[in-house]
PDB file of C-alpha atoms in Angstrom:
ATOM      1  CA  MET A   1       3.921 -14.878 -39.880  1.00 43.00           C
ATOM      2  CA  LYS A   2       0.764 -13.959 -36.777  1.00 40.00           C
ATOM      3  CA  SER A   3       1.846 -10.562 -35.239  1.00 38.00           C
ATOM      4  CA  THR A   4       1.206  -9.700 -31.275  1.00 35.00           C
ATOM      5  CA  LEU A   5       1.218  -5.975 -30.863  1.00 35.00           C
ATOM      6  CA  VAL A   6       2.476  -5.818 -26.556  1.00 33.00           C
ATOM      7  CA  SER A   7       1.688  -1.340 -24.795  1.00 32.00           C
ATOM      8  CA  VAL A   8       3.228  -1.239 -20.875  1.00 31.00           C
ATOM      9  CA  GLY A   9       1.592   1.851 -19.240  1.00 31.00           C
ATOM     10  CA  VAL A  10       2.638   3.124 -16.181  1.00 29.00           C
ATOM     11  CA  ALA A  11       0.068   6.115 -13.762  1.00 31.00           C
ATOM     12  CA  LEU A  12       2.133   7.176 -11.286  1.00 31.00           C
ATOM     13  CA  GLY A  13       3.841   3.822 -10.482  1.00 34.00           C
ATOM     14  CA  SER A  14       0.653   2.522  -8.526  1.00 32.00           C
ATOM     15  CA  TRP A  15      -0.334   0.362 -11.274  1.00 31.00           C
ATOM     16  CA  LEU A  16       1.250  -1.708 -14.208  1.00 31.00           C
ATOM     17  CA  ALA A  17      -0.890  -2.595 -16.825  1.00 32.00           C
ATOM     18  CA  MET A  18      -0.507  -4.952 -19.924  1.00 32.00           C
ATOM     19  CA  THR A  19      -2.306  -4.837 -23.440  1.00 32.00           C
ATOM     20  CA  MET A  20      -1.546  -7.451 -26.145  1.00 35.00           C
ATOM     21  CA  ALA A  21      -3.576  -7.834 -29.469  1.00 37.00           C
ATOM     22  CA  ALA A  22      -3.582 -10.573 -31.453  1.00 38.00           C
ATOM     23  CA  GLU A  23      -4.004 -10.656 -35.422  1.00 41.00           C
ATOM     24  CA  ASP A  24      -7.426 -12.255 -34.681  1.00 43.00           C
ATOM     25  CA  GLY A  25      -8.229  -9.109 -32.791  1.00 44.00           C
ATOM     26  CA  GLN A  26      -8.638 -10.835 -29.684  1.00 43.00           C
ATOM     27  CA  SER A  27      -6.963  -9.105 -26.591  1.00 39.00           C
ATOM     28  CA  LEU A  28      -5.739  -9.821 -23.154  1.00 35.00           C
ATOM     29  CA  THR A  29      -5.414  -7.692 -20.785  1.00 34.00           C
ATOM     30  CA  LEU A  30      -2.723  -8.167 -17.376  1.00 31.00           C
ATOM     31  CA  SER A  31      -2.980  -5.520 -14.367  1.00 31.00           C
ATOM     32  CA  THR A  32      -0.841  -6.255 -11.351  1.00 32.00           C
ATOM     33  CA  SER A  33      -0.069  -3.766  -8.721  1.00 38.00           C
ATOM     34  CA  ALA A  34       3.744  -2.480  -7.906  1.00 44.00           C
ATOM     35  CA  VAL A  35       5.094  -0.234  -4.864  1.00 54.00           C
ATOM     36  CA  GLU A  36       5.942   3.505  -6.009  1.00 56.00           C
ATOM     37  CA  LYS A  37      10.133   3.169  -6.884  1.00 58.00           C
ATOM     38  CA  ARG A  38      10.526   4.892  -3.137  1.00 63.00           C
ATOM     39  CA  ASP A  39       8.879   2.689  -1.420  1.00 85.00           C
ATOM     40  CA  ALA A  40      10.196  -0.720   0.177  1.00 92.00           C
ATOM     41  CA  PHE A  41       7.748  -3.177   1.818  1.00 94.00           C
ATOM     42  CA  SER A  42       8.628  -5.922   4.380  1.00 95.00           C
ATOM     43  CA  CYS A  43       7.052  -9.044   5.675  1.00 96.00           C
ATOM     44  CA  TYR A  44       7.939 -10.790   9.075  1.00 95.00           C
ATOM     45  CA  GLY A  45       6.765 -12.642  11.965  1.00 96.00           C
ATOM     46  CA  SER A  46       3.870 -14.088  12.162  1.00 96.00           C
ATOM     47  CA  THR A  47       0.398 -13.473  12.611  1.00 96.00           C
ATOM     48  CA  ASN A  48      -3.162 -14.891  12.953  1.00 96.00           C
ATOM     49  CA  THR A  49      -4.509 -12.505  11.386  1.00 96.00           C
ATOM     50  CA  SER A  50      -7.839 -12.692   9.681  1.00 96.00           C
ATOM     51  CA  VAL A  51      -7.606 -11.626   5.344  1.00 97.00           C
ATOM     52  CA  SER A  52     -11.639 -11.112   5.482  1.00 97.00           C
ATOM     53  CA  ASP A  53     -10.581  -9.499   9.058  1.00 97.00           C
ATOM     54  CA  CYS A  54      -7.926  -7.207   6.948  1.00 97.00           C
ATOM     55  CA  GLN A  55      -9.998  -6.470   3.632  1.00 97.00           C
ATOM     56  CA  SER A  56     -13.119  -4.858   6.212  1.00 97.00           C
ATOM     57  CA  VAL A  57     -10.664  -2.474   7.343  1.00 96.00           C
ATOM     58  CA  ILE A  58     -10.177  -1.596   3.569  1.00 96.00           C
ATOM     59  CA  ASP A  59     -13.490  -1.908   2.759  1.00 96.00           C
ATOM     60  CA  THR A  60     -14.418   0.576   5.654  1.00 95.00           C
ATOM     61  CA  ILE A  61     -11.202   2.864   4.796  1.00 94.00           C
ATOM     62  CA  HIS A  62     -12.063   2.772   0.846  1.00 91.00           C
ATOM     63  CA  ALA A  63     -15.388   3.233   1.445  1.00 92.00           C
ATOM     64  CA  ASP A  64     -14.784   7.577   1.790  1.00 87.00           C
ATOM     65  CA  ALA A  65     -11.373   7.162  -0.895  1.00 82.00           C
ATOM     66  CA  HIS A  66     -11.683  11.237  -1.596  1.00 85.00           C
ATOM     67  CA  GLN A  67     -10.781  11.807   2.061  1.00 92.00           C
ATOM     68  CA  ASN A  68      -7.620  13.058   2.906  1.00 94.00           C
ATOM     69  CA  PHE A  69      -5.572  12.598   6.125  1.00 94.00           C
ATOM     70  CA  THR A  70      -2.896  14.599   7.321  1.00 96.00           C
ATOM     71  CA  LEU A  71      -0.379  13.727   9.780  1.00 97.00           C
ATOM     72  CA  TYR A  72       1.871  15.289  11.891  1.00 97.00           C
ATOM     73  CA  ALA A  73       5.734  13.900  13.290  1.00 97.00           C
ATOM     74  CA  ASN A  74       4.545  11.292  15.936  1.00 95.00           C
ATOM     75  CA  ILE A  75       0.338  10.952  14.797  1.00 96.00           C
ATOM     76  CA  CYS A  76      -0.796   7.802  14.169  1.00 97.00           C
ATOM     77  CA  VAL A  77      -4.584   6.947  12.617  1.00 96.00           C
ATOM     78  CA  VAL A  78      -5.499   3.311  13.232  1.00 97.00           C
ATOM     79  CA  TRP A  79      -8.156   0.927  12.311  1.00 96.00           C
ATOM     80  CA  ASP A  80      -9.539  -2.067  13.870  1.00 95.00           C
ATOM     81  CA  LYS A  81     -11.561  -4.887  12.894  1.00 95.00           C
ATOM     82  CA  ALA A  82     -11.556  -8.311  15.134  1.00 97.00           C
ATOM     83  CA  SER A  83      -7.461  -9.754  14.331  1.00 97.00           C
ATOM     84  CA  CYS A  84      -6.734  -7.213  12.259  1.00 97.00           C
ATOM     85  CA  ARG A  85      -4.810  -3.519  12.863  1.00 97.00           C
ATOM     86  CA  VAL A  86      -4.045  -0.800  10.458  1.00 97.00           C
ATOM     87  CA  ARG A  87      -1.588   1.686  11.600  1.00 97.00           C
ATOM     88  CA  LEU A  88      -0.747   4.981   9.363  1.00 97.00           C
ATOM     89  CA  CYS A  89       2.206   7.117  11.129  1.00 97.00           C
ATOM     90  CA  ALA A  90       4.338   9.567  11.138  1.00 97.00           C
ATOM     91  CA  GLN A  91       7.694   9.511  11.651  1.00 96.00           C
ATOM     92  CA  PRO A  92       8.869  11.291  14.147  1.00 95.00           C
ATOM     93  CA  TYR A  93      11.370  13.887  12.622  1.00 94.00           C
ATOM     94  CA  ILE A  94       9.506  14.970   9.558  1.00 95.00           C
ATOM     95  CA  THR A  95       9.392  18.832   9.173  1.00 95.00           C
ATOM     96  CA  ARG A  96       6.045  18.902   7.237  1.00 95.00           C
ATOM     97  CA  PRO A  97       3.110  17.274   7.145  1.00 96.00           C
ATOM     98  CA  LEU A  98       1.876  13.706   6.137  1.00 96.00           C
ATOM     99  CA  ASN A  99      -1.313  13.671   3.374  1.00 96.00           C
ATOM    100  CA  ARG A 100      -1.899  10.706   2.100  1.00 95.00           C
ATOM    101  CA  THR A 101      -5.698  10.034   0.825  1.00 95.00           C
ATOM    102  CA  ALA A 102      -7.810   6.950   1.886  1.00 95.00           C
ATOM    103  CA  SER A 103      -7.888   5.721  -2.048  1.00 94.00           C
ATOM    104  CA  TRP A 104      -3.291   5.880  -1.694  1.00 94.00           C
ATOM    105  CA  LEU A 105      -4.005   4.123   2.012  1.00 95.00           C
ATOM    106  CA  ALA A 106      -6.939   1.497   0.737  1.00 95.00           C
ATOM    107  CA  THR A 107      -4.888   0.920  -2.150  1.00 94.00           C
ATOM    108  CA  TYR A 108      -1.537   0.015  -0.910  1.00 93.00           C
ATOM    109  CA  ILE A 109      -3.057  -1.708   2.222  1.00 96.00           C
ATOM    110  CA  SER A 110      -4.018  -4.433  -0.596  1.00 94.00           C
ATOM    111  CA  SER A 111      -0.812  -5.043  -2.290  1.00 91.00           C
ATOM    112  CA  PRO A 112       1.353  -5.905  -1.396  1.00 93.00           C
ATOM    113  CA  LEU A 113       0.763  -5.853   2.405  1.00 96.00           C
ATOM    114  CA  LEU A 114      -2.479  -7.540   2.616  1.00 96.00           C
ATOM    115  CA  ASP A 115      -0.939 -10.069  -0.929  1.00 94.00           C
ATOM    116  CA  SER A 116       2.369 -10.288   0.403  1.00 95.00           C
ATOM    117  CA  CYS A 117       2.330 -10.323   3.593  1.00 97.00           C
ATOM    118  CA  ILE A 118      -1.656 -11.072   5.413  1.00 97.00           C
ATOM    119  CA  GLY A 119      -2.258 -13.315   2.881  1.00 96.00           C
ATOM    120  CA  GLN A 120       0.869 -15.766   3.575  1.00 96.00           C
ATOM    121  CA  GLY A 121      -0.006 -15.421   7.382  1.00 97.00           C
ATOM    122  CA  LYS A 122       2.913 -12.484   8.221  1.00 97.00           C
ATOM    123  CA  MET A 123       2.863  -9.052   9.429  1.00 97.00           C
ATOM    124  CA  GLY A 124       3.719  -6.486   7.409  1.00 97.00           C
ATOM    125  CA  VAL A 125       5.301  -2.958   7.153  1.00 96.00           C
ATOM    126  CA  LEU A 126       5.029  -0.416   4.262  1.00 96.00           C
ATOM    127  CA  SER A 127       7.734   3.018   4.088  1.00 96.00           C
ATOM    128  CA  ASP A 128       9.221   4.902   1.643  1.00 94.00           C
ATOM    129  CA  HIS A 129      13.079   4.759   2.830  1.00 92.00           C
ATOM    130  CA  PRO A 130      14.171   1.843   2.321  1.00 92.00           C
ATOM    131  CA  ASN A 131      15.281   1.239   5.602  1.00 91.00           C
ATOM    132  CA  ILE A 132      12.099   0.167   7.389  1.00 91.00           C
ATOM    133  CA  ASN A 133      13.549   0.066  10.926  1.00 91.00           C
ATOM    134  CA  SER A 134      15.102   3.558  11.184  1.00 91.00           C
ATOM    135  CA  HIS A 135      13.975   7.160  11.193  1.00 90.00           C
ATOM    136  CA  SER A 136      14.393   8.123   7.986  1.00 93.00           C
ATOM    137  CA  GLY A 137      11.465   8.598   5.472  1.00 95.00           C
ATOM    138  CA  THR A 138       8.068  10.146   6.121  1.00 96.00           C
ATOM    139  CA  TYR A 139       5.670   7.215   7.176  1.00 96.00           C
ATOM    140  CA  ARG A 140       5.370   3.457   8.029  1.00 97.00           C
ATOM    141  CA  LEU A 141       2.388   1.864   7.264  1.00 97.00           C
ATOM    142  CA  TRP A 142       1.969  -1.619   9.076  1.00 97.00           C
ATOM    143  CA  VAL A 143      -0.622  -3.961   9.151  1.00 97.00           C
ATOM    144  CA  TYR A 144      -0.819  -7.077  11.417  1.00 95.00           C
TER     145      TYR A 144
END
């Protein structure tokens, strides 16, 4: 009988990693990104946005992964590169500043927005509230 050991780890909801080890000592590691439990995203409309242009935006943001962005109500930060525009906005009715790192931003632009939306020819939006069209939650992250 052949035995297999499977272990699964979650790091703050950001990455799910699975390691499998077989009897013969070989191992296989699989990783997949996951949206944090409280976050929601949606793909909508259609766009001619280039994945490579968006990857350039991600590279620019990720170049200083420890940079912090502090946004107050109704304030946005925008990146443009050719056909790709990324916009992170604080919602209008927040009572405390929104704080995000460049690393967080680059991660969530990459997946799910770039992979699931832009790569499929659609625009994407990520929110920390399931009703993306409302003023609820603290932020919206658009890629279009």
